[in-house]
mmCIF file of C-alpha atoms and ligand atoms in Angstrom:
data_model
loop_
_atom_site.group_PDB
_atom_site.id
_atom_site.type_symbol
_atom_site.label_atom_id
_atom_site.label_comp_id
_atom_site.label_asym_id
_atom_site.label_seq_id
_atom_site.Cartn_x
_atom_site.Cartn_y
_atom_site.Cartn_z
ATOM 1 C CA MET A 1 95.860 107.229 91.976
ATOM 2 C CA VAL A 2 98.881 108.002 94.138
ATOM 3 C CA LYS A 3 100.263 111.482 94.774
ATOM 4 C CA VAL A 4 103.822 111.754 96.064
ATOM 5 C CA THR A 5 105.364 115.033 97.266
ATOM 6 C CA VAL A 6 109.117 115.553 97.560
ATOM 7 C CA CYS A 7 110.204 118.438 99.823
ATOM 8 C CA GLY A 8 113.727 119.519 98.937
ATOM 9 C CA ALA A 9 113.223 118.172 95.414
ATOM 10 C CA ALA A 10 115.838 120.366 93.711
ATOM 11 C CA GLY A 11 118.715 119.188 95.909
ATOM 12 C CA GLY A 12 121.430 116.587 95.511
ATOM 13 C CA ILE A 13 119.147 113.804 96.782
ATOM 14 C CA GLY A 14 115.871 115.389 95.710
ATOM 15 C CA GLN A 15 116.620 115.412 91.976
ATOM 16 C CA PRO A 16 117.669 111.766 91.450
ATOM 17 C CA LEU A 17 115.008 110.613 93.938
ATOM 18 C CA SER A 18 112.349 112.496 91.958
ATOM 19 C CA LEU A 19 113.667 110.917 88.764
ATOM 20 C CA LEU A 20 113.256 107.424 90.244
ATOM 21 C CA LEU A 21 109.740 108.283 91.458
ATOM 22 C CA LYS A 22 108.832 109.577 87.977
ATOM 23 C CA LEU A 23 109.743 106.125 86.624
ATOM 24 C CA ASN A 24 107.345 104.340 89.007
ATOM 25 C CA PRO A 25 104.105 103.603 87.088
ATOM 26 C CA GLN A 26 102.087 103.591 90.315
ATOM 27 C CA VAL A 27 102.722 107.307 90.870
ATOM 28 C CA THR A 28 100.064 109.391 89.117
ATOM 29 C CA GLU A 29 101.084 112.804 90.479
ATOM 30 C CA LEU A 30 104.559 113.881 91.539
ATOM 31 C CA ALA A 31 104.664 117.249 93.312
ATOM 32 C CA LEU A 32 108.119 118.790 93.723
ATOM 33 C CA PHE A 33 108.588 121.428 96.402
ATOM 34 C CA ASP A 34 111.794 123.354 97.059
ATOM 35 C CA ILE A 35 112.684 126.918 97.995
ATOM 36 C CA VAL A 36 114.693 127.109 94.740
ATOM 37 C CA ASN A 37 114.501 125.602 91.231
ATOM 38 C CA ALA A 38 111.572 123.215 91.869
ATOM 39 C CA LYS A 39 109.805 124.447 88.740
ATOM 40 C CA GLY A 40 112.885 123.844 86.595
ATOM 41 C CA VAL A 41 113.344 120.299 87.887
ATOM 42 C CA ALA A 42 109.618 119.623 87.377
ATOM 43 C CA ALA A 43 109.696 120.927 83.784
ATOM 44 C CA ASP A 44 112.701 118.720 83.051
ATOM 45 C CA LEU A 45 111.173 115.538 84.536
ATOM 46 C CA SER A 46 107.779 116.228 82.964
ATOM 47 C CA HIS A 47 109.194 115.383 79.509
ATOM 48 C CA ILE A 48 109.763 111.749 80.511
ATOM 49 C CA ASN A 49 107.132 109.501 78.956
ATOM 50 C CA THR A 50 105.771 107.866 82.118
ATOM 51 C CA PRO A 51 102.266 108.427 83.596
ATOM 52 C CA ALA A 52 103.134 110.612 86.603
ATOM 53 C CA VAL A 53 102.112 114.245 86.101
ATOM 54 C CA VAL A 54 104.937 116.366 87.511
ATOM 55 C CA THR A 55 104.318 119.764 89.095
ATOM 56 C CA GLY A 56 106.832 122.168 90.647
ATOM 57 C CA TYR A 57 106.173 124.477 93.602
ATOM 58 C CA GLN A 58 108.498 127.146 94.947
ATOM 59 C CA PRO A 59 107.655 130.163 97.092
ATOM 60 C CA ALA A 60 107.622 133.590 95.440
ATOM 61 C CA ASN A 61 109.218 135.072 98.590
ATOM 62 C CA LYS A 62 110.000 134.181 102.237
ATOM 63 C CA GLU A 63 106.444 134.918 103.408
ATOM 64 C CA ASP A 64 104.769 132.854 100.658
ATOM 65 C CA LYS A 65 103.305 129.692 102.237
ATOM 66 C CA THR A 66 100.979 128.785 99.378
ATOM 67 C CA ALA A 67 103.564 126.810 97.365
ATOM 68 C CA VAL A 68 104.254 124.257 100.092
ATOM 69 C CA VAL A 69 100.568 123.910 100.914
ATOM 70 C CA GLU A 70 99.633 123.349 97.247
ATOM 71 C CA SER A 71 102.394 120.754 96.846
ATOM 72 C CA LEU A 72 100.978 118.844 99.834
ATOM 73 C CA ARG A 73 97.257 119.053 99.076
ATOM 74 C CA GLY A 74 95.794 115.535 98.731
ATOM 75 C CA THR A 75 99.167 113.844 98.868
ATOM 76 C CA ASP A 76 99.544 110.209 99.959
ATOM 77 C CA LEU A 77 103.273 110.152 100.581
ATOM 78 C CA VAL A 78 105.715 112.946 101.474
ATOM 79 C CA ILE A 79 109.453 112.366 101.232
ATOM 80 C CA ILE A 80 111.719 114.966 102.843
ATOM 81 C CA PRO A 81 115.359 115.414 101.860
ATOM 82 C CA ALA A 82 115.197 119.188 102.552
ATOM 83 C CA GLY A 83 118.000 120.831 104.495
ATOM 84 C CA VAL A 84 121.748 121.176 104.582
ATOM 85 C CA PRO A 85 124.249 118.316 104.183
ATOM 86 C CA ARG A 86 127.564 117.836 106.042
ATOM 87 C CA LYS A 87 130.988 119.131 105.116
ATOM 88 C CA PRO A 88 134.238 117.415 106.181
ATOM 89 C CA GLY A 89 134.842 117.730 109.947
ATOM 90 C CA MET A 90 131.128 117.951 110.787
ATOM 91 C CA THR A 91 128.933 115.355 112.469
ATOM 92 C CA ARG A 92 125.290 114.914 111.537
ATOM 93 C CA ALA A 93 124.399 116.476 114.906
ATOM 94 C CA ASP A 94 126.087 119.693 113.708
ATOM 95 C CA LEU A 95 123.241 120.022 111.172
ATOM 96 C CA PHE A 96 120.635 120.247 113.942
ATOM 97 C CA ASN A 97 120.672 124.043 114.236
ATOM 98 C CA ILE A 98 119.603 124.554 110.623
ATOM 99 C CA ASN A 99 117.646 121.398 109.790
ATOM 100 C CA ALA A 100 115.555 121.185 112.974
ATOM 101 C CA SER A 101 113.472 124.242 112.094
ATOM 102 C CA ILE A 102 113.214 123.207 108.416
ATOM 103 C CA ILE A 103 111.704 119.863 109.469
ATOM 104 C CA ARG A 104 109.491 121.437 112.154
ATOM 105 C CA ASP A 105 107.967 123.880 109.667
ATOM 106 C CA LEU A 106 107.561 121.411 106.798
ATOM 107 C CA VAL A 107 105.969 118.780 109.041
ATOM 108 C CA ALA A 108 103.602 121.368 110.527
ATOM 109 C CA ASN A 109 102.410 122.094 106.996
ATOM 110 C CA ILE A 110 101.974 118.370 106.347
ATOM 111 C CA GLY A 111 100.020 117.976 109.597
ATOM 112 C CA ARG A 112 97.668 120.806 108.625
ATOM 113 C CA THR A 113 97.282 120.049 104.915
ATOM 114 C CA ALA A 114 97.752 116.286 104.506
ATOM 115 C CA PRO A 115 97.399 114.685 107.968
ATOM 116 C CA ASN A 116 96.823 111.226 106.494
ATOM 117 C CA ALA A 117 99.976 111.139 104.378
ATOM 118 C CA ALA A 118 102.856 108.781 105.118
ATOM 119 C CA ILE A 119 105.989 110.817 105.883
ATOM 120 C CA LEU A 120 109.526 109.642 105.065
ATOM 121 C CA ILE A 121 112.253 111.760 106.671
ATOM 122 C CA ILE A 122 115.706 111.743 105.104
ATOM 123 C CA SER A 123 117.054 115.050 106.481
ATOM 124 C CA ASN A 124 119.772 114.741 109.122
ATOM 125 C CA PRO A 125 120.251 114.276 111.975
ATOM 126 C CA VAL A 126 117.567 111.590 111.461
ATOM 127 C CA ASN A 127 117.959 110.491 115.108
ATOM 128 C CA SER A 128 116.520 113.929 116.084
ATOM 129 C CA THR A 129 114.498 115.052 113.044
ATOM 130 C CA VAL A 130 112.045 112.141 113.385
ATOM 131 C CA PRO A 131 111.342 112.933 117.081
ATOM 132 C CA ILE A 132 110.872 116.571 115.998
ATOM 133 C CA ALA A 133 108.314 115.484 113.404
ATOM 134 C CA ALA A 134 106.503 113.278 115.935
ATOM 135 C CA GLU A 135 106.285 116.106 118.451
ATOM 136 C CA VAL A 136 104.984 118.597 115.874
ATOM 137 C CA LEU A 137 102.291 116.151 114.751
ATOM 138 C CA LYS A 138 101.376 115.406 118.393
ATOM 139 C CA LYS A 139 100.962 119.129 119.052
ATOM 140 C CA LEU A 140 98.607 119.349 116.087
ATOM 141 C CA GLY A 141 96.687 116.290 117.319
ATOM 142 C CA VAL A 142 97.319 114.325 114.109
ATOM 143 C CA PHE A 143 100.245 112.042 114.985
ATOM 144 C CA ASN A 144 99.921 108.583 113.463
ATOM 145 C CA PRO A 145 103.109 106.690 114.444
ATOM 146 C CA LYS A 146 102.320 104.040 111.833
ATOM 147 C CA LYS A 147 102.927 106.626 109.118
ATOM 148 C CA LEU A 148 106.110 108.344 110.292
ATOM 149 C CA PHE A 149 109.348 106.825 108.972
ATOM 150 C CA GLY A 150 112.976 107.836 109.458
ATOM 151 C CA VAL A 151 114.813 106.634 106.367
ATOM 152 C CA THR A 152 117.762 104.450 107.417
ATOM 153 C CA THR A 153 117.826 102.263 104.295
ATOM 154 C CA LEU A 154 121.224 103.600 103.200
ATOM 155 C CA ASP A 155 122.787 101.817 106.178
ATOM 156 C CA SER A 156 121.307 98.523 104.966
ATOM 157 C CA VAL A 157 122.398 99.207 101.393
ATOM 158 C CA ARG A 158 125.942 99.843 102.626
ATOM 159 C CA ALA A 159 125.936 96.779 104.895
ATOM 160 C CA GLU A 160 124.809 94.580 101.986
ATOM 161 C CA THR A 161 127.463 96.031 99.671
ATOM 162 C CA PHE A 162 130.392 95.897 102.119
ATOM 163 C CA LEU A 163 129.548 92.441 103.497
ATOM 164 C CA ALA A 164 129.038 90.987 100.018
ATOM 165 C CA ASP A 165 132.506 92.198 99.127
ATOM 166 C CA LEU A 166 133.992 90.398 102.147
ATOM 167 C CA LEU A 167 132.009 87.195 101.598
ATOM 168 C CA ASN A 168 132.512 87.241 97.843
ATOM 169 C CA VAL A 169 128.775 86.963 97.102
ATOM 170 C CA SER A 170 126.563 89.241 95.022
ATOM 171 C CA PRO A 171 125.379 92.306 97.032
ATOM 172 C CA GLY A 172 121.773 91.771 95.912
ATOM 173 C CA SER A 173 121.775 88.312 97.481
ATOM 174 C CA LEU A 174 122.082 89.847 100.969
ATOM 175 C CA GLN A 175 119.021 92.118 100.651
ATOM 176 C CA GLY A 176 116.421 90.809 103.125
ATOM 177 C CA ARG A 177 118.901 88.403 104.738
ATOM 178 C CA ILE A 178 120.805 90.804 106.988
ATOM 179 C CA SER A 179 119.467 93.798 108.898
ATOM 180 C CA VAL A 180 120.580 97.117 110.348
ATOM 181 C CA ILE A 181 118.881 98.458 113.468
ATOM 182 C CA GLY A 182 119.350 101.391 115.897
ATOM 183 C CA GLY A 183 119.703 104.915 114.545
ATOM 184 C CA HIS A 184 121.369 106.683 111.625
ATOM 185 C CA SER A 185 124.669 108.080 112.835
ATOM 186 C CA GLY A 186 128.028 106.563 113.793
ATOM 187 C CA ASP A 187 127.804 104.132 116.692
ATOM 188 C CA THR A 188 124.006 104.287 116.820
ATOM 189 C CA ILE A 189 124.038 102.169 113.621
ATOM 190 C CA VAL A 190 123.995 98.433 114.449
ATOM 191 C CA PRO A 191 124.323 95.859 111.668
ATOM 192 C CA LEU A 192 122.956 92.362 112.404
ATOM 193 C CA ILE A 193 124.385 89.704 110.153
ATOM 194 C CA ASN A 194 123.580 86.347 111.715
ATOM 195 C CA ALA A 195 119.824 86.087 111.141
ATOM 196 C CA SER A 196 120.024 83.862 108.080
ATOM 197 C CA PRO A 197 121.800 80.491 108.619
ATOM 198 C CA GLU A 198 123.596 80.544 105.229
ATOM 199 C CA VAL A 199 124.921 84.081 105.745
ATOM 200 C CA ALA A 200 125.847 83.314 109.390
ATOM 201 C CA ARG A 201 127.867 80.286 108.220
ATOM 202 C CA LYS A 202 129.863 82.453 105.802
ATOM 203 C CA VAL A 203 130.231 85.255 108.369
ATOM 204 C CA SER A 204 131.742 82.787 110.856
ATOM 205 C CA ASN A 205 134.764 82.527 108.522
ATOM 206 C CA LEU A 206 135.557 86.237 108.844
ATOM 207 C CA THR A 207 138.445 87.184 111.123
ATOM 208 C CA THR A 208 137.728 89.461 114.108
ATOM 209 C CA ASP A 209 139.639 92.208 112.330
ATOM 210 C CA GLN A 210 137.547 91.834 109.157
ATOM 211 C CA TYR A 211 134.313 91.872 111.197
ATOM 212 C CA ASN A 212 135.328 94.950 113.231
ATOM 213 C CA LYS A 213 136.367 96.820 110.082
ATOM 214 C CA PHE A 214 133.045 95.917 108.466
ATOM 215 C CA ILE A 215 131.036 97.268 111.420
ATOM 216 C CA ASN A 216 133.097 100.456 111.471
ATOM 217 C CA ARG A 217 132.687 100.946 107.716
ATOM 218 C CA VAL A 218 128.880 100.644 107.907
ATOM 219 C CA GLN A 219 128.742 102.974 110.916
ATOM 220 C CA TYR A 220 130.991 105.593 109.302
ATOM 221 C CA GLY A 221 130.246 104.985 105.591
ATOM 222 C CA GLY A 222 128.714 108.456 105.340
ATOM 223 C CA ASP A 223 132.084 109.988 106.304
ATOM 224 C CA GLU A 224 133.772 108.232 103.365
ATOM 225 C CA VAL A 225 131.511 110.067 100.930
ATOM 226 C CA VAL A 226 131.695 113.407 102.756
ATOM 227 C CA LYS A 227 135.515 113.173 102.655
ATOM 228 C CA ALA A 228 135.630 112.169 98.985
ATOM 229 C CA LYS A 229 133.256 115.011 97.990
ATOM 230 C CA ASN A 230 135.555 117.358 99.894
ATOM 231 C CA GLY A 231 133.102 120.126 100.772
ATOM 232 C CA ALA A 232 130.596 119.471 97.961
ATOM 233 C CA GLY A 233 128.129 117.636 100.220
ATOM 234 C CA SER A 234 127.370 114.096 101.328
ATOM 235 C CA ALA A 235 125.856 110.974 99.785
ATOM 236 C CA THR A 236 123.208 111.905 97.238
ATOM 237 C CA LEU A 237 123.007 109.204 94.552
ATOM 238 C CA SER A 238 123.277 106.174 96.849
ATOM 239 C CA MET A 239 120.799 107.961 99.139
ATOM 240 C CA ALA A 240 118.371 108.587 96.287
ATOM 241 C CA TYR A 241 118.552 104.855 95.507
ATOM 242 C CA ALA A 242 118.059 103.940 99.184
ATOM 243 C CA GLY A 243 115.246 106.460 99.714
ATOM 244 C CA TYR A 244 113.523 105.193 96.595
ATOM 245 C CA ARG A 245 113.922 101.579 97.742
ATOM 246 C CA PHE A 246 112.050 102.405 100.935
ATOM 247 C CA ALA A 247 109.463 104.583 99.147
ATOM 248 C CA GLU A 248 108.875 101.716 96.710
ATOM 249 C CA ASN A 249 108.068 99.450 99.701
ATOM 250 C CA VAL A 250 105.486 101.991 100.892
ATOM 251 C CA LEU A 251 104.021 102.369 97.392
ATOM 252 C CA ALA A 252 103.836 98.584 96.947
ATOM 253 C CA SER A 253 101.970 98.285 100.261
ATOM 254 C CA LEU A 254 99.536 101.001 99.125
ATOM 255 C CA ALA A 255 98.812 98.792 96.114
ATOM 256 C CA GLY A 256 98.060 95.876 98.458
ATOM 257 C CA LYS A 257 101.283 93.974 97.718
ATOM 258 C CA GLU A 258 102.866 92.036 100.567
ATOM 259 C CA SER A 259 106.645 92.018 100.961
ATOM 260 C CA THR A 260 108.307 88.680 100.250
ATOM 261 C CA ALA A 261 111.617 89.619 101.944
ATOM 262 C CA ALA A 262 112.601 87.300 104.801
ATOM 263 C CA ILE A 263 113.692 90.420 106.712
ATOM 264 C CA PRO A 264 111.988 93.627 105.498
ATOM 265 C CA ASP A 265 113.851 96.950 105.372
ATOM 266 C CA SER A 266 114.247 98.779 108.663
ATOM 267 C CA SER A 267 112.936 102.232 109.493
ATOM 268 C CA TYR A 268 113.487 104.554 112.462
ATOM 269 C CA ILE A 269 110.061 104.692 114.100
ATOM 270 C CA TYR A 270 108.214 105.653 117.288
ATOM 271 C CA LEU A 271 107.878 102.234 118.902
ATOM 272 C CA PRO A 272 105.119 102.917 121.465
ATOM 273 C CA GLY A 273 102.743 103.706 118.594
ATOM 274 C CA ILE A 274 103.049 100.186 117.145
ATOM 275 C CA PRO A 275 101.590 97.065 118.780
ATOM 276 C CA GLY A 276 104.284 95.490 120.977
ATOM 277 C CA GLY A 277 106.585 98.513 120.591
ATOM 278 C CA LYS A 278 106.403 99.755 124.167
ATOM 279 C CA GLU A 279 107.351 96.265 125.382
ATOM 280 C CA LEU A 280 110.334 96.169 123.003
ATOM 281 C CA SER A 281 111.485 99.573 124.240
ATOM 282 C CA THR A 282 111.082 98.686 127.928
ATOM 283 C CA LYS A 283 112.493 95.167 127.792
ATOM 284 C CA TYR A 284 115.460 95.607 125.439
ATOM 285 C CA LEU A 285 116.073 99.324 124.817
ATOM 286 C CA LYS A 286 116.179 100.934 128.276
ATOM 287 C CA GLY A 287 113.022 102.879 127.470
ATOM 288 C CA VAL A 288 114.378 104.453 124.259
ATOM 289 C CA ASP A 289 111.254 104.971 122.157
ATOM 290 C CA PHE A 290 112.649 105.775 118.692
ATOM 291 C CA PHE A 291 114.607 102.944 117.110
ATOM 292 C CA SER A 292 115.122 101.500 113.649
ATOM 293 C CA VAL A 293 113.694 97.998 113.255
ATOM 294 C CA PRO A 294 112.492 95.960 110.259
ATOM 295 C CA VAL A 295 108.943 97.040 109.466
ATOM 296 C CA VAL A 296 106.111 95.124 107.833
ATOM 297 C CA LEU A 297 103.933 97.495 105.823
ATOM 298 C CA GLU A 298 100.257 97.410 104.907
ATOM 299 C CA GLN A 299 98.252 100.095 103.084
ATOM 300 C CA GLY A 300 101.067 102.649 103.311
ATOM 301 C CA GLN A 301 101.595 102.240 107.019
ATOM 302 C CA ILE A 302 103.311 100.007 109.557
ATOM 303 C CA LYS A 303 101.378 96.827 110.265
ATOM 304 C CA SER A 304 103.982 95.345 112.617
ATOM 305 C CA PHE A 305 107.721 95.180 113.228
ATOM 306 C CA ILE A 306 110.195 92.359 113.624
ATOM 307 C CA ASN A 307 111.580 92.201 117.161
ATOM 308 C CA PRO A 308 115.302 91.780 116.432
ATOM 309 C CA PHE A 309 116.038 90.351 119.882
ATOM 310 C CA GLU A 310 113.494 87.570 119.532
ATOM 311 C CA ILE A 311 113.743 86.803 115.820
ATOM 312 C CA LEU A 312 117.083 87.884 114.322
ATOM 313 C CA LYS A 313 119.608 85.897 116.385
ATOM 314 C CA VAL A 314 121.316 88.955 117.874
ATOM 315 C CA THR A 315 124.764 87.936 119.175
ATOM 316 C CA GLU A 316 126.404 88.993 122.429
ATOM 317 C CA GLY A 317 128.703 91.359 120.508
ATOM 318 C CA GLU A 318 125.746 92.912 118.680
ATOM 319 C CA THR A 319 123.902 93.341 122.002
ATOM 320 C CA LYS A 320 126.884 95.358 123.235
ATOM 321 C CA LEU A 321 126.702 97.537 120.116
ATOM 322 C CA VAL A 322 123.009 98.154 120.861
ATOM 323 C CA GLN A 323 123.867 99.297 124.407
ATOM 324 C CA VAL A 324 126.318 101.856 122.993
ATOM 325 C CA ALA A 325 123.749 102.967 120.409
ATOM 326 C CA LEU A 326 121.112 103.585 123.084
ATOM 327 C CA GLU A 327 123.238 106.208 124.826
ATOM 328 C CA GLY A 328 123.607 108.339 121.696
ATOM 329 C CA LEU A 329 119.994 107.819 120.682
ATOM 330 C CA ALA A 330 118.565 108.888 124.035
ATOM 331 C CA LYS A 331 120.413 112.232 123.818
ATOM 332 C CA SER A 332 119.429 112.910 120.191
ATOM 333 C CA ILE A 333 115.787 112.049 120.860
ATOM 334 C CA ASP A 334 115.645 114.344 123.894
ATOM 335 C CA GLN A 335 117.227 117.155 121.881
ATOM 336 C CA GLY A 336 114.638 116.791 119.099
ATOM 337 C CA THR A 337 111.664 116.564 121.444
ATOM 338 C CA ALA A 338 112.820 119.511 123.576
ATOM 339 C CA PHE A 339 113.290 121.640 120.444
ATOM 340 C CA VAL A 340 109.561 121.423 119.713
ATOM 341 C CA THR A 341 108.240 121.544 123.265
ATOM 342 C CA ALA A 342 110.335 124.666 123.877
ATOM 343 C CA SER A 343 109.023 126.447 120.744
ATOM 344 C CA LYS A 344 105.703 128.269 120.822
HETATM 345 P P1 LIG B 1 121.293 119.609 99.166
HETATM 346 O O1 LIG B 1 121.786 120.862 99.776
HETATM 347 O O2 LIG B 1 121.888 119.168 97.881
HETATM 348 O O3 LIG B 1 119.709 119.702 98.943
HETATM 349 C C1 LIG B 1 118.848 120.132 99.937
HETATM 350 C C2 LIG B 1 117.697 120.855 99.272
HETATM 351 O O4 LIG B 1 116.790 121.258 100.298
HETATM 352 C C3 LIG B 1 118.098 122.123 98.504
HETATM 353 O O5 LIG B 1 117.610 122.068 97.178
HETATM 354 C C4 LIG B 1 117.460 123.249 99.302
HETATM 355 O O6 LIG B 1 117.038 124.334 98.489
HETATM 356 C C5 LIG B 1 116.273 122.521 99.910
HETATM 357 N N1 LIG B 1 115.699 123.203 101.056
HETATM 358 C C6 LIG B 1 116.325 123.877 102.059
HETATM 359 N N2 LIG B 1 115.410 124.373 102.911
HETATM 360 C C7 LIG B 1 114.203 123.983 102.456
HETATM 361 C C8 LIG B 1 112.884 124.180 102.912
HETATM 362 N N3 LIG B 1 112.607 124.896 104.013
HETATM 363 N N4 LIG B 1 111.879 123.643 102.195
HETATM 364 C C9 LIG B 1 112.125 122.923 101.081
HETATM 365 N N5 LIG B 1 113.358 122.705 100.594
HETATM 366 C C10 LIG B 1 114.377 123.237 101.277
HETATM 367 O O7 LIG B 1 121.431 118.450 100.270
HETATM 368 P P2 LIG B 1 121.329 116.863 100.039
HETATM 369 O O8 LIG B 1 122.663 116.330 99.734
HETATM 370 O O9 LIG B 1 120.202 116.581 99.116
HETATM 371 O O10 LIG B 1 120.964 116.384 101.528
HETATM 372 C C11 LIG B 1 119.744 116.733 102.113
HETATM 373 C C12 LIG B 1 119.651 116.203 103.532
HETATM 374 O O11 LIG B 1 119.635 114.769 103.524
HETATM 375 C C13 LIG B 1 120.826 116.585 104.437
HETATM 376 O O12 LIG B 1 120.335 116.926 105.712
HETATM 377 C C14 LIG B 1 121.653 115.319 104.514
HETATM 378 O O13 LIG B 1 122.426 115.243 105.681
HETATM 379 C C15 LIG B 1 120.561 114.282 104.505
HETATM 380 N N6 LIG B 1 120.983 112.914 104.151
HETATM 381 C C16 LIG B 1 120.389 111.889 104.817
HETATM 382 C C17 LIG B 1 120.718 110.587 104.509
HETATM 383 C C18 LIG B 1 120.056 109.449 105.223
HETATM 384 O O14 LIG B 1 120.537 108.313 105.136
HETATM 385 N N7 LIG B 1 118.935 109.644 105.884
HETATM 386 C C19 LIG B 1 121.673 110.319 103.513
HETATM 387 C C20 LIG B 1 122.244 111.384 102.850
HETATM 388 C C21 LIG B 1 121.904 112.706 103.177
HETATM 389 C C1 LIG B 2 124.978 109.274 104.999
HETATM 390 O O1 LIG B 2 124.914 108.325 105.780
HETATM 391 O O2 LIG B 2 125.642 109.225 103.947
HETATM 392 C C2 LIG B 2 124.177 110.517 105.284
HETATM 393 O O3 LIG B 2 123.607 110.473 106.557
HETATM 394 C C3 LIG B 2 124.899 111.776 105.005
HETATM 395 C C4 LIG B 2 126.016 112.060 105.958
HETATM 396 O O4 LIG B 2 126.048 113.156 106.511
HETATM 397 O O5 LIG B 2 126.885 111.200 106.130
#
């Protein structure tokens, strides 16, 4: 029996993500919350002949808090793509003003109603929204760092796709053999592509120009989609796929399945809450506490992480990229944390 709640379920990501979750036979209840059209999306999905019972929750008015609470009651996993997406000319940080309070309020409801649920945060800027969530849960006294995940899987999906194109191999063959660490925005995104000897051998044939263009394309892949959609939003379908890929990992771990990937998918997490995380932060990350690393899951939570610097053959060039990433991350984390500590 697994209940999954999607907050922001009627949006560009929320709808295809909910569709993919409805197809997962492990999900017995799928609760869709949105401030608009959640009931319509739920009615639509409920006609699909898979076991998950789909329910839609939307508030009757601005003061109505019962819908969100009901959607969260007894849930095991909450996935949040609620909030506004970018338009051309904007950075993810420009979304902070609107999305910060959306995440703060949703996570407060999760903390009060379903404190044991795993929480996957998709809403941007992820580099700040995850620290916001952590701070809200801390304030409520229910923060479990093993169950709070910033979803950065789209960066890995892009890295696999773009690198496969350059190496002329199938994109699927790179899943679990390369990794992306850091944050989820521009130069905070750091692809690592030398961990597996076979991939490293092929990568060594790339020219410097090809490698630099690859790194830039992974770091700024989101801009490509924002530009192509020309005001109609950002990545939704590739994000629904990526969000589902990570949710599927969590669901599989809830069912007791162990990942067979050589390198598991990364997630942006609060390192000091995981065994060995404070050491990683102090020794390699200048004290930055939120960072995306490959995570090993067990029973719907983080069992351990892979220390990239000790296991994934990080090169000198990649170490420099990490140093750049840390600067941006430190600012975004401080901004997120201060937003909650400053509010009542
Ligand atoms: P969208 O506008 O299509 O959908 C957002 C949905 O959230 C809407 O249906 C809206 O009604 C709903 N919503 C707004 N406030 C809400 C609230 N308080 N409670 C519940 N629902 C609420 O946007 P989208 O394209 O689906 O993107 C959503 C977010 O995901 C954006 O912030 C975007 O930047 C982010 N995103 C993240 C990644 C990533 O890799 N982590 C990738 C793509 C997009
Ligand atoms: C992405 O990487 O596609 C998302 O973070 C959306 C965006 O704003 O680029």
